[in-house]
Structures are given as structure tokens and as C-alpha cells.
Tab-separated table of C-alpha atoms (C1' of nucleotides) in Angstrom:
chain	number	residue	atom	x	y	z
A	1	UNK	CA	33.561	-6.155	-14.948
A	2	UNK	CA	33.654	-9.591	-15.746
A	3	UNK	CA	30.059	-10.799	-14.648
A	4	UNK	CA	26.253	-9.264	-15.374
A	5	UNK	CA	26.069	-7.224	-12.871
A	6	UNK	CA	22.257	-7.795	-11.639
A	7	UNK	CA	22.313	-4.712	-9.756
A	8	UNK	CA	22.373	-3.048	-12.634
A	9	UNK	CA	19.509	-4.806	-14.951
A	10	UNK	CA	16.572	-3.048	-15.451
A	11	UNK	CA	14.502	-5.791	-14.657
A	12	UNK	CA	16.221	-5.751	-11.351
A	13	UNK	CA	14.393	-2.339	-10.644
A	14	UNK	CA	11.279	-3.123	-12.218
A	15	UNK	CA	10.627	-6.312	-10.157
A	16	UNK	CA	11.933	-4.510	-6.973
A	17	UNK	CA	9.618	-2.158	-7.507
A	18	UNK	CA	6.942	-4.507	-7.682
A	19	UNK	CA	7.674	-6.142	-4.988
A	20	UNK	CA	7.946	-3.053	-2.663
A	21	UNK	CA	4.124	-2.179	-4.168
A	22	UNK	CA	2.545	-5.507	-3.958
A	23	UNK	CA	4.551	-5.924	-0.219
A	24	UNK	CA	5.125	-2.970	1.627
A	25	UNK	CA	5.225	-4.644	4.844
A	26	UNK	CA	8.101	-7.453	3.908
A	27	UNK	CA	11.525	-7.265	5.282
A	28	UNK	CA	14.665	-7.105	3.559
A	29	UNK	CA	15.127	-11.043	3.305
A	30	UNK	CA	11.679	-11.560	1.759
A	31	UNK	CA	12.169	-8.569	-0.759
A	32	UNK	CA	15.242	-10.116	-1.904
A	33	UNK	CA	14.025	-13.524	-2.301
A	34	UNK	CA	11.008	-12.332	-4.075
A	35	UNK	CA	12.723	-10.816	-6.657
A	36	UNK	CA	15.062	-13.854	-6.968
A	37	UNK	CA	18.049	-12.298	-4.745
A	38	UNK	CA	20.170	-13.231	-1.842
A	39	UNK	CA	20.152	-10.674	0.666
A	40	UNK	CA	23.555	-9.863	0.502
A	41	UNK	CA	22.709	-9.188	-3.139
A	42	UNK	CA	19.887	-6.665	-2.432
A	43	UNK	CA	21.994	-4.960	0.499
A	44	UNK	CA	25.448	-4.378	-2.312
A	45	UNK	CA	22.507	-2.238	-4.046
A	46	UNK	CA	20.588	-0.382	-1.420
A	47	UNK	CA	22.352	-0.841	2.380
A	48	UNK	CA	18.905	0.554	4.373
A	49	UNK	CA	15.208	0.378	2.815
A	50	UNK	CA	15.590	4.075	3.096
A	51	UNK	CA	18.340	4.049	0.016
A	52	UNK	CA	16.309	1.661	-1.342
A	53	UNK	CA	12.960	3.839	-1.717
A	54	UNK	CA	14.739	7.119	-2.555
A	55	UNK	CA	16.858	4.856	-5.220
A	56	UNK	CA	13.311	3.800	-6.408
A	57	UNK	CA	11.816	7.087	-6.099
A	58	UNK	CA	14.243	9.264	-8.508
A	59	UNK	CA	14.533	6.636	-10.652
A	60	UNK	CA	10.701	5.916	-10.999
A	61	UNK	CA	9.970	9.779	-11.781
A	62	UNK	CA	12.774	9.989	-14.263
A	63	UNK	CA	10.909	7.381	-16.077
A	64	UNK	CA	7.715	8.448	-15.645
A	65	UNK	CA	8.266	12.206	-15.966
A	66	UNK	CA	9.732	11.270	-19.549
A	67	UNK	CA	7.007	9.168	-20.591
A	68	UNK	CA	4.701	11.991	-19.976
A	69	UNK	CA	6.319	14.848	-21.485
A	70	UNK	CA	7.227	12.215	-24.340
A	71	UNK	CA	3.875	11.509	-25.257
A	72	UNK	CA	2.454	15.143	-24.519
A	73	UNK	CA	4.964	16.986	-26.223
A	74	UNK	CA	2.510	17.571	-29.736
A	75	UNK	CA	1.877	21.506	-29.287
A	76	UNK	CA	-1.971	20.319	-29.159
A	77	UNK	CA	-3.801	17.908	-26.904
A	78	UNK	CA	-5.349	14.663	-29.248
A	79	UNK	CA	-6.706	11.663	-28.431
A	80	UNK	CA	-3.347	10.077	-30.084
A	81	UNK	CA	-1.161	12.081	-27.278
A	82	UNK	CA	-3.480	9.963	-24.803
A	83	UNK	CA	-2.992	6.705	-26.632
A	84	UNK	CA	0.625	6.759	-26.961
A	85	UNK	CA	0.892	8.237	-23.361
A	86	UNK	CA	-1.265	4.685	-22.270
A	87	UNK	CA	1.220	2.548	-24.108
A	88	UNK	CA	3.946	4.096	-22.828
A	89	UNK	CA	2.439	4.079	-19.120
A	90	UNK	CA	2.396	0.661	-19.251
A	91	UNK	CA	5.843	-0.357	-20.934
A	92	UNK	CA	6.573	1.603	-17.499
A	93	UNK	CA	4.010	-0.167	-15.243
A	94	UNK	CA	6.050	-1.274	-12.806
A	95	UNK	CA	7.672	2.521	-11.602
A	96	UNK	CA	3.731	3.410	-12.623
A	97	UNK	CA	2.366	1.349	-9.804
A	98	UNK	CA	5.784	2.333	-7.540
A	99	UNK	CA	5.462	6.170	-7.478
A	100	UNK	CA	1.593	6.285	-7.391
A	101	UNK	CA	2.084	4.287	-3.912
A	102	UNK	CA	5.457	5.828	-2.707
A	103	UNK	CA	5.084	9.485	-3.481
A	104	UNK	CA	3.596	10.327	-0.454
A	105	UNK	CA	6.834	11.457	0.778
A	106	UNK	CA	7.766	14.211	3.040
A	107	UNK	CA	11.093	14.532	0.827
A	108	UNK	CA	10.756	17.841	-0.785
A	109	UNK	CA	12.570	16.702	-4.024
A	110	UNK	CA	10.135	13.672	-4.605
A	111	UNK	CA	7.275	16.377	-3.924
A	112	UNK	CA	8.504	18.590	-6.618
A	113	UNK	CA	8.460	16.013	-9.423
A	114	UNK	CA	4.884	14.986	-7.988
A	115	UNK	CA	3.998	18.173	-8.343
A	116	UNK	CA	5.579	18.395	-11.879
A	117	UNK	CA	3.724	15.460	-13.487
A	118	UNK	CA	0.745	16.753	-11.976
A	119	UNK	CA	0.840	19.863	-13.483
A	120	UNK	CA	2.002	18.237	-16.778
A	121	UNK	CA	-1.307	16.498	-16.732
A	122	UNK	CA	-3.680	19.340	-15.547
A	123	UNK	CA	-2.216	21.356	-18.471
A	124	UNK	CA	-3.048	18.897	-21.158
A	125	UNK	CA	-6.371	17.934	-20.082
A	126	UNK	CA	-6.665	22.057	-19.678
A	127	UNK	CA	-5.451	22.745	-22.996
A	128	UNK	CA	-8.028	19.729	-24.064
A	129	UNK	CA	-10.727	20.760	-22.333
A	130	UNK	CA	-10.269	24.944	-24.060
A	131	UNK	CA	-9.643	22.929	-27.461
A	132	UNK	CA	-13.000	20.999	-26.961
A	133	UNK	CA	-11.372	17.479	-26.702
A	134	UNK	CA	-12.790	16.900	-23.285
A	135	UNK	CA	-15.969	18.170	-21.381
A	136	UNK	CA	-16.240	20.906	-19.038
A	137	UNK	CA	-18.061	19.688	-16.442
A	138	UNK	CA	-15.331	17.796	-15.370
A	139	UNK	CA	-12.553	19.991	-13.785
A	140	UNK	CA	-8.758	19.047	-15.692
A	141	UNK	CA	-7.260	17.883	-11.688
A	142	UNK	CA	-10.644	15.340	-11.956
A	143	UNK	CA	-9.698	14.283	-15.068
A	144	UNK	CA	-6.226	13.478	-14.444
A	145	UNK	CA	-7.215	11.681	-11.339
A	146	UNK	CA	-9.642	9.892	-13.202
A	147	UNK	CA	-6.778	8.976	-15.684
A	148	UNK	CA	-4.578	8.204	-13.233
A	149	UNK	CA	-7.014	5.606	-11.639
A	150	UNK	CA	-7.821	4.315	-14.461
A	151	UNK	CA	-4.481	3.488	-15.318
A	152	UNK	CA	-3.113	2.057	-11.950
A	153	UNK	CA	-6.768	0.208	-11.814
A	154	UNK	CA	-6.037	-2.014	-15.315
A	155	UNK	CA	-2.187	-2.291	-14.426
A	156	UNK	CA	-3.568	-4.164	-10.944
A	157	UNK	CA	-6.374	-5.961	-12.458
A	158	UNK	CA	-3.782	-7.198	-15.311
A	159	UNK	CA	-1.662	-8.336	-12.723
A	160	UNK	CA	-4.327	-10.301	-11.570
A	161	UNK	CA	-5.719	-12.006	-14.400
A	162	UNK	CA	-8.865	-10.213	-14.740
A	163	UNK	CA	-8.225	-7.983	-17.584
A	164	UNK	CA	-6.172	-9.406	-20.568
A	165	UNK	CA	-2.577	-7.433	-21.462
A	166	UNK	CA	-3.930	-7.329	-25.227
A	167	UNK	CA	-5.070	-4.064	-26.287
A	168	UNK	CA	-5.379	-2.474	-23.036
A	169	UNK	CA	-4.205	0.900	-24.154
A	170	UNK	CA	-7.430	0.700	-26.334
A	171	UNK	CA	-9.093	0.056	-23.769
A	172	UNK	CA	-8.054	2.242	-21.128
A	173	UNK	CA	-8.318	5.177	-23.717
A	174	UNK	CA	-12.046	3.906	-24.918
A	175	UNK	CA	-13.090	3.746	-20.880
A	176	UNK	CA	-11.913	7.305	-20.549
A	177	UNK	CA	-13.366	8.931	-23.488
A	178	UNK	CA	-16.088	7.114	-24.091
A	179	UNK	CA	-17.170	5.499	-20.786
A	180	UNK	CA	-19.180	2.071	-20.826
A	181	UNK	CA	-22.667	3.006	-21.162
A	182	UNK	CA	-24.486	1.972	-24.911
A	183	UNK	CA	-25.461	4.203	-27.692
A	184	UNK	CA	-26.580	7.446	-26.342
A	185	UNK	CA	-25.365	11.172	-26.769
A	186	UNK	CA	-22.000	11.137	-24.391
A	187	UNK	CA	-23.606	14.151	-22.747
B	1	UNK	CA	-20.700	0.473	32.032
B	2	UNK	CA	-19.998	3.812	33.114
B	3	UNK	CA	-17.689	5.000	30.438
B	4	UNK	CA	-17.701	5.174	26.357
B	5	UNK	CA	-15.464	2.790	25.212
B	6	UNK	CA	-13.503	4.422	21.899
B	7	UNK	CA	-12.917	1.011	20.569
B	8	UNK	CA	-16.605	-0.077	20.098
B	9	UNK	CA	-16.994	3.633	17.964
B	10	UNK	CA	-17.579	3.212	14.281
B	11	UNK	CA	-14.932	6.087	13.735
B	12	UNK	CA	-12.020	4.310	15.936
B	13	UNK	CA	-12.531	1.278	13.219
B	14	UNK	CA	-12.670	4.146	10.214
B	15	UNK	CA	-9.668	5.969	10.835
B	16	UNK	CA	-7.909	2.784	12.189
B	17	UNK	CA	-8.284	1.521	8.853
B	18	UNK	CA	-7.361	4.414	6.870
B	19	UNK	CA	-4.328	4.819	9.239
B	20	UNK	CA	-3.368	1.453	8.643
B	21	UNK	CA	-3.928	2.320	4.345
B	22	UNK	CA	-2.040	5.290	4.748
B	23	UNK	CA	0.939	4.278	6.206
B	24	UNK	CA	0.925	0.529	6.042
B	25	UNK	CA	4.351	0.464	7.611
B	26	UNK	CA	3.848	2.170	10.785
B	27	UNK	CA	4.639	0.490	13.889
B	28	UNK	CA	1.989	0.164	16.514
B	29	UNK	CA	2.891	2.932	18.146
B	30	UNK	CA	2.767	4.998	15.318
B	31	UNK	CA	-0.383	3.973	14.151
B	32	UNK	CA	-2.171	4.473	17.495
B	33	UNK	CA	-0.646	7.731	17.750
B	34	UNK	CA	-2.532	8.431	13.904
B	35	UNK	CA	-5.710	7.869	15.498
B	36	UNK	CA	-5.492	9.876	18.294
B	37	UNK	CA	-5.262	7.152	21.042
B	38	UNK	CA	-2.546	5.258	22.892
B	39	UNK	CA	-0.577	2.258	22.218
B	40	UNK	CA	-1.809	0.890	25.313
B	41	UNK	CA	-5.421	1.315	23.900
B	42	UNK	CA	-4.966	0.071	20.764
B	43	UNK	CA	-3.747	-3.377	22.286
B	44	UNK	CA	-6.856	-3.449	24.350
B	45	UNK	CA	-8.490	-3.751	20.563
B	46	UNK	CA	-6.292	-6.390	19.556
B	47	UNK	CA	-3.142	-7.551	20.843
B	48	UNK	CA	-1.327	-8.267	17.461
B	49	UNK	CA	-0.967	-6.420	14.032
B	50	UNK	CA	-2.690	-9.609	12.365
B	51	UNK	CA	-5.403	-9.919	14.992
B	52	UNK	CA	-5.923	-5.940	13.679
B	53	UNK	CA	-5.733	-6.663	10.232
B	54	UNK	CA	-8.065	-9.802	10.730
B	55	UNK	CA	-10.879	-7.549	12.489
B	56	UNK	CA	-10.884	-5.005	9.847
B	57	UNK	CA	-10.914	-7.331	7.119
B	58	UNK	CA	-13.831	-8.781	8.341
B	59	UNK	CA	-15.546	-5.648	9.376
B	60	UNK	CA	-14.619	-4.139	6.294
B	61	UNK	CA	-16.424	-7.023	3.834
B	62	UNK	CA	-19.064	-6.785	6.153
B	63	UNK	CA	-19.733	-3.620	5.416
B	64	UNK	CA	-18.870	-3.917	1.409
B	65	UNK	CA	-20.739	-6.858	0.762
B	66	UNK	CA	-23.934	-5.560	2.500
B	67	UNK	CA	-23.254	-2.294	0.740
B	68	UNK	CA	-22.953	-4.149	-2.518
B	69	UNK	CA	-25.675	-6.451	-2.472
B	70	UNK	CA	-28.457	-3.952	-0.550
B	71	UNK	CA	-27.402	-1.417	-3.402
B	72	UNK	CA	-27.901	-4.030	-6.241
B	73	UNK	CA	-30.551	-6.188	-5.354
B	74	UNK	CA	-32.969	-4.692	-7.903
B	75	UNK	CA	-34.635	-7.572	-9.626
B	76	UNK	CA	-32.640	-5.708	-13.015
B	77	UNK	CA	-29.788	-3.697	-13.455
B	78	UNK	CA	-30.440	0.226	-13.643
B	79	UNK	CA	-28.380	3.738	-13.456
B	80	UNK	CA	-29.913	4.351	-10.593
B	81	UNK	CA	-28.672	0.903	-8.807
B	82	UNK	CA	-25.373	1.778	-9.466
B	83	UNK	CA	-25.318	5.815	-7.885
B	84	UNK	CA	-26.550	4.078	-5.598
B	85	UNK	CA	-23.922	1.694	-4.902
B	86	UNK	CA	-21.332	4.869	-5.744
B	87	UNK	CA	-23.293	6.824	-3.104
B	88	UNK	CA	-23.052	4.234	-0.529
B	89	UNK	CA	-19.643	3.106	-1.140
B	90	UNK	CA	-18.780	6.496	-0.243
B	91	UNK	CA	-19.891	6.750	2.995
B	92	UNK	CA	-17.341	4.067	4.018
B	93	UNK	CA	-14.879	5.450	1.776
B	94	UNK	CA	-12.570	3.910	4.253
B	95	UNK	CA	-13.226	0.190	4.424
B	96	UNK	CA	-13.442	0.335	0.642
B	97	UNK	CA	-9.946	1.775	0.458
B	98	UNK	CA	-8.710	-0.672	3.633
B	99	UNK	CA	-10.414	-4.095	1.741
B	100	UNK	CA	-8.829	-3.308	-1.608
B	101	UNK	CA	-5.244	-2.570	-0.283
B	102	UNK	CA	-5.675	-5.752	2.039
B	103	UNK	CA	-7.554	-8.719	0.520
B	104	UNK	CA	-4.051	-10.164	-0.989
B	105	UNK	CA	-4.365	-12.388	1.580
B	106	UNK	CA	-3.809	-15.776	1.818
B	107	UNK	CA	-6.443	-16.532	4.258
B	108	UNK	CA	-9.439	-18.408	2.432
B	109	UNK	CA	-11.951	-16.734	4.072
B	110	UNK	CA	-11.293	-13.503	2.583
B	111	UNK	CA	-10.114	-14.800	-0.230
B	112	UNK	CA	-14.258	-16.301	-0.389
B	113	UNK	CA	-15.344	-12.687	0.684
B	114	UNK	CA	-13.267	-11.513	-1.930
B	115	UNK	CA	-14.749	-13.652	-4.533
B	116	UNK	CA	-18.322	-13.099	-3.182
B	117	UNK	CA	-18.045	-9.050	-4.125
B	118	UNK	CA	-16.285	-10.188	-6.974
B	119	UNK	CA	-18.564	-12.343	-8.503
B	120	UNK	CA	-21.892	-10.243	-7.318
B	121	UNK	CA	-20.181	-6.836	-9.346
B	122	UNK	CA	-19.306	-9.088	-12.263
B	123	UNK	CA	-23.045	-10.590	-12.301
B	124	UNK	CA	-24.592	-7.201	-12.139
B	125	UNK	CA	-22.359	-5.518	-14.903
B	126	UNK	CA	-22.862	-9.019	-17.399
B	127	UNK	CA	-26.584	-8.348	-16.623
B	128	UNK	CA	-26.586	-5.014	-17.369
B	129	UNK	CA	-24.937	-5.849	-20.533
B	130	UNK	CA	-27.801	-8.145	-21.611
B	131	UNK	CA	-30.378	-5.406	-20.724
B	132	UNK	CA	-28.244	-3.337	-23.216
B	133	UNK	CA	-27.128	-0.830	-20.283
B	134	UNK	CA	-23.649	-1.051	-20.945
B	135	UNK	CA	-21.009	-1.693	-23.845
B	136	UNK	CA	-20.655	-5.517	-24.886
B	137	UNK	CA	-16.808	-4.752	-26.061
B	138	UNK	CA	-15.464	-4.447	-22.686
B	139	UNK	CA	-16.052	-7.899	-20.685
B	140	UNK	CA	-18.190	-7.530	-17.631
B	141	UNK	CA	-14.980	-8.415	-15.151
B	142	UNK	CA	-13.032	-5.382	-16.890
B	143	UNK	CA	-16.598	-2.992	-16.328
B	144	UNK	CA	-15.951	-4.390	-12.142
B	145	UNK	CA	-12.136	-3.340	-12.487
B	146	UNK	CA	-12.926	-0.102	-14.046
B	147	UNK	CA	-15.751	1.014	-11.588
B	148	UNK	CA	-13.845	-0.029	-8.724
B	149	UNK	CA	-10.485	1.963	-9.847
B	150	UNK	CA	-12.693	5.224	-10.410
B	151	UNK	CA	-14.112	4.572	-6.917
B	152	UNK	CA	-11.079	4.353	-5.100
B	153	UNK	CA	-9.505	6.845	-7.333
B	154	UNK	CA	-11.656	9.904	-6.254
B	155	UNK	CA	-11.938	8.572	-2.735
B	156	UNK	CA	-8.014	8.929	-2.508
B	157	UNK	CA	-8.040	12.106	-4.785
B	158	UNK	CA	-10.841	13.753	-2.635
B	159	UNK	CA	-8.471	12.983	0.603
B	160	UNK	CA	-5.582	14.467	-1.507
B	161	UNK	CA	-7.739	17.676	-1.861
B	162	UNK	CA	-7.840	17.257	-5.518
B	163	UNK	CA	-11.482	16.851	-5.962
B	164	UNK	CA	-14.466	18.049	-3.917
B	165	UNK	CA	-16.674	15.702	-1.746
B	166	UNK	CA	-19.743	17.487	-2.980
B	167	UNK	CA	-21.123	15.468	-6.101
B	168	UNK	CA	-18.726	13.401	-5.927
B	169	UNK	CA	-20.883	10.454	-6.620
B	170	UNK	CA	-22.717	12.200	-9.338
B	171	UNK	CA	-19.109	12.157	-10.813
B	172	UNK	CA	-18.245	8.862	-10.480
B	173	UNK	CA	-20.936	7.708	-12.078
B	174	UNK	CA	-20.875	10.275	-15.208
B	175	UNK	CA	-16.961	9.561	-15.849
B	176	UNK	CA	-17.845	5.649	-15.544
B	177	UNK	CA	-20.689	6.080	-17.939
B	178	UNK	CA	-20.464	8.752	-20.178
B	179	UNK	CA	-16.829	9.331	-20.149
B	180	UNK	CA	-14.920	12.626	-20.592
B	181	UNK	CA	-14.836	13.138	-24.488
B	182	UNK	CA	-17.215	15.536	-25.668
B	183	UNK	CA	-20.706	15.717	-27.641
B	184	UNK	CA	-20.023	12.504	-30.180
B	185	UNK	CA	-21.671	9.538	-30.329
B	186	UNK	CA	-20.622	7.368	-27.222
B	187	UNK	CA	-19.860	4.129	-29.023
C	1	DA	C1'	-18.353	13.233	46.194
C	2	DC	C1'	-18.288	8.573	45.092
C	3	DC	C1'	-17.669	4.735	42.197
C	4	DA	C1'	-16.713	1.782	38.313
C	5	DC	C1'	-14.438	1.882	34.438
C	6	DT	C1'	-11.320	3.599	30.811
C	7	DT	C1'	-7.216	5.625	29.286
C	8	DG	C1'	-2.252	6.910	28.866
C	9	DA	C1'	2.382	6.610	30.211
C	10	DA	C1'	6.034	3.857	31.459
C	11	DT	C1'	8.461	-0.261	31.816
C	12	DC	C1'	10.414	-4.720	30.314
C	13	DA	C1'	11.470	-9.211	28.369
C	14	DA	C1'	11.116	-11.597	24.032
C	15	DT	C1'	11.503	-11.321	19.115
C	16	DA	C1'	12.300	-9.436	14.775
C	17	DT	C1'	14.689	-6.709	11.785
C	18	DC	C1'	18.565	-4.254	10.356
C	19	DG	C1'	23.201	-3.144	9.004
C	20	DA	C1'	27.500	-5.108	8.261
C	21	DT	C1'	30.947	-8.604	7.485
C	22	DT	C1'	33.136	-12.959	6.172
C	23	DC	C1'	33.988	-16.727	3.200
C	24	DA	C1'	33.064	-20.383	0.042
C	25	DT	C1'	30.941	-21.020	-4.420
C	26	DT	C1'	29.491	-19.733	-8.926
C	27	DT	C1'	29.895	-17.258	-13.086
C	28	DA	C1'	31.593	-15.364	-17.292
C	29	DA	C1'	35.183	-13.413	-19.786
C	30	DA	C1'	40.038	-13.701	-21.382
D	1	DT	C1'	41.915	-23.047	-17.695
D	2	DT	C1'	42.823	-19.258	-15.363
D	3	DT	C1'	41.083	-15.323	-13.122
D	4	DA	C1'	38.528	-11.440	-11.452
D	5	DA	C1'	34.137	-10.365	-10.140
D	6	DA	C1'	29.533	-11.428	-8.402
D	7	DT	C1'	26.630	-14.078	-5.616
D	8	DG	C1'	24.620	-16.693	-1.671
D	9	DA	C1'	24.740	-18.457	2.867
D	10	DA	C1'	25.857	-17.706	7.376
D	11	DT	C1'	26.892	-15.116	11.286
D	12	DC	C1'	26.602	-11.266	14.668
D	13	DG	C1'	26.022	-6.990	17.327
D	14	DA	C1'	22.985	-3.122	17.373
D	15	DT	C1'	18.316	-1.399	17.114
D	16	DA	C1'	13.496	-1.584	16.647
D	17	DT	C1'	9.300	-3.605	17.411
D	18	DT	C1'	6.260	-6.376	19.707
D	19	DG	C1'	3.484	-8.361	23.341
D	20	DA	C1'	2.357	-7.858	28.010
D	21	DT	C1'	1.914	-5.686	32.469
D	22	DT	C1'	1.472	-2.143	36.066
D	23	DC	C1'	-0.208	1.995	37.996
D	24	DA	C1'	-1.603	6.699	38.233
D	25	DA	C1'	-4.783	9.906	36.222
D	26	DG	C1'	-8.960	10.895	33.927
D	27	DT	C1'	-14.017	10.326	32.944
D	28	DG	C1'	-18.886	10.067	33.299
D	29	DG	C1'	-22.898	8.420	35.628
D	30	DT	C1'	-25.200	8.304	40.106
DNA sequence: ACCACTTGAATCAATATCGATTCATTTAAA
DNA sequence: TTTAAATGAATCGATATTGATTCAAGTGGT
């Protein structure tokens, strides 16, 4: 290999999968040029959109089914699990965004490492909520929705200039724990 | 008039829209087929995908922005203004979820609904600041961000079957405000 | 039963998109 | 500078989708 092969950059994946979330309906020409490809480039990577998704797919819940066990792997549930697993969310935002809005798949190995991060969640915010870390009023699927959403949520709005990229983490883990409303007993 | 006409119903537009959020890559055929009606029917409605997104976007900001502003037009920001708004957005849980996935539009008048919604959350939020409602360490556009992601979050989680519909509201508005950490002081 | 109207199924030409290939140009390493 | 590899532009047949129309069947009010 004499040449970068741009196939194989990272960034190559990330902005593909960027692209593919922010325009589901473009065609194979206007994903490659929005990600700064010929098509011929694009097609020597993926030949059908089909390859293309499932490429995205595995690779996207590789990443993202490391970052999670990464940052969850203390044998307890603490707020500083939640923190790193925020930063490392978004150092990932890009497969973030990609397999929240692609998973609904009918392919059954996509549905099983769904269903694994899922349950990765659910067990923390379980073992979180039995620890007294998190209320109990709110069932542990709510709260990892709740996560979820508000990760995906800042991820968009920082794409969109109306949050800054400076200390999000902080405040994605402050507007979960401690939600916005002033100086009273959280419950 | 001797007939009911399906595409003057509230629900064709509903699930048309969700259809259309769902699988935003459907042909027409497809998505006709999703709501229970023929193709045939459908281009009765409107004779072009962009004529179809064009009508719902309207419809849909319609609906939000009189949503919005009828559940906000207290004289003052107050708790009960915004379960209200929660409670409301959720009976058209699906032109909230359609108008979020769509407004990345180039067209400038829903780019100037867009911003109306925008700027009418943002006003209420920076209001409710200075009435000392909410938290002055999170700017008033991030407060918009964050209720709208907890919105749409549980409306796609309670479709998922991963939260009930019952209280639903009631949640939305405790996880905004109070957050999910337990029994310390909130800020 | 009649009528006015709506719906669904089928068809069809016009486009759009896809999948694949070729070839000239560019690029980076030796 | 030479050279092998990567890229972009263009082309092209095969499908897929769209936009439009026709007609038979269904529907509800009278």
C-alpha cells in the first residue's frame, strides 16, 4: 500500500455515519460527496447501501458496546461510572447518533447487541437504584431511556450550535442527576 | 358528500407522519401500505413525496406552535405551564416526533416556524430563570434542548414498549426537574 | 335499490437510482 | 523520478421508484 487508504480512516466512518443520520433519504452520489468522496470511492468500500448500513451497524456497536462496558465496568454503580461513560459517549458521537437511528433492524444480530447495551444499562441504573444512587420512582428501562435521550438530545443540539461542546459531559450528567429546577429537596 | 373521506381524518395525517418518521426511506408504496391505505389513495393526498412532506410540516407546526404558545401563555412562567405543555405535547406525540426529524429543511418558511417554537421555548425557560424557577448554570437554549430530548425520548421509548403511557407526563416533567439522583440537595 | 362518491388494484411511461466498469489523473512512497 | 496504488469522472445497462391514469368494486346516505 503505497497511498492513505481513505477507506480505511476512521474519520471516513465517523462522517459516513453522520451523513447517513443527518440524510437518510440521500442517494449514493450525495452521500459520497458529503463526506468529501467520489462515488466510485464510496462504492470500493460498501458496493449496495445495504453493505453500507450493516458495515456501519457492527462497527457502530463494537464501539459503543465497549464504551459502555468500559466505563461501567467498576463492580459498583457511581456517579463517576456516569461521567466517564458521557465523555466517552461523545468521543463516539458520531456511531452514538448512527445506531440510536439505525438499530431498528429486523437483522437478528444487530438486535442482539441492542438488546445487549440495553441490558448493560438497565443493570447499572438497577444496581444504582438498590445502592441508593438513583430514585425509585423511576423504573431503571426509564432511566436509561432518559439517559439515552439526553445524550442523543445534546449531541444534536451541539451539532447545531445551540449548546456549546465545552463541558457537556458536566452537563449532561448535572441534567440527569440533578434536573434544572432551583434549590429545593430533589424529591 | 356521501362518503368519509380517510384523508381529511386527523389519524390518516398521525400515522402518515409517524410512518413517514419510522421508516423515512420507504417508497410510496410502502408507506401507504404502513397506514393501512393504497398507493392510489395516498396520491389523491398529494401527488409527490415533497408535496407530503410540505403538508405535514405545516400541519405539524400548526399544531406545535399552538400547542406551545396556548400551553405557555401564562402572564409568568410556572410548573404547572410546563405539565401542561408535556401533557399536550403528548397528545400529538406524532407531529412532535415528525417536526423534529423534518425541520432540517431548507425551506424558509419552516425554517421561521422553526425559529418561532424556538425562540417562544427559549423565552419561557430565560423567564423562568429570572423568576428563580430554574437553574441559572445551564443557559435557557440548553433548558429548550434538554426538555425537548426528554420529550421525544419517552414518546419514542413509550412506542418501543419501554415505558408506560400512563403518567407519562408526570414523568417527564419530574426527570426534567428534579432529576433522578436521590434525596440531596438539588443544586 | 339507487346514487354519488371513494377506494384499491393494475397498468404504464418517465425518471431516478443503483451496481458495475473503464480510464485518465493524482498521490505518496521508494 | 519512477512506480504502484488510490481516486474521480464518466458511462451504461438493469432495477426501482415515481407520477399519472383507468376501471371495477366497495361504501354509505337516501
Amino acid at each position: 500500500m503505497t497511498q492513505t487508504n481513505f477507506s480505511e480512516d476512521q474519520s471516513f466512518l465517523a462522517s459516513l455515519a453522520l451523513a447517513m443520520v443527518e440524510k437518510p433519504r440521500a442517494n449514493l452520489n450525495e452521500l459520497a460527496n458529503a463526506i468529501g468522496v467520489s462515488k466510485a470511492t464510496l462504492y470500493r468500500f460498501c458496493r449496495t447501501r445495504n453493505e453500507l448500513i450493516e458495515r456501519l451497524t457492527n462497527y457502530s456497536s463494537k464501539v459503543l458496546i465497549e464504551t459502555i462496558e468500559d466505563s461501567l465496568s467498576d463492580a459498583d454503580p457511581s456517579i463517576e461510572a456516569l461521567k466517564r461513560l458521557a465523555d466517552n459517549l461523545l468521543t463516539h458521537s458520531e456511531f452514538t447518533l448512527f445506531f440510536i437511528h439505525y438499530w431498528q433492524s429486523e437483522n437478528p444480530v444487530i438486535q442482539a447487541l441492542d438488546q445487549r447495551w440495553t441490558t448493560t444499562l438497565d443493570s447499572f441504573f438497577l444496581r444504582g437504584q438498590q445502592a441508593g444512587l438513583f430514585r425509585i420512582d423511576i423504573t431503571a428501562p426509564a432511566l436509561t431511556e432518559l439517559w439515552i435521550s439526553i445524550i442523543i438530545g445534546f449531541i444534536d443540539a451541539e451539532g447545531r450550535g445551540r449548546v456549546a461542546r465545552a463541558g457537556l459531559s458536566t452537563l449532561i450528567v448535572t441534567a440527569f442527576l440533578q434536573g434544572t429546577a432551583v434549590g429545593v429537596l430533589s424529591n
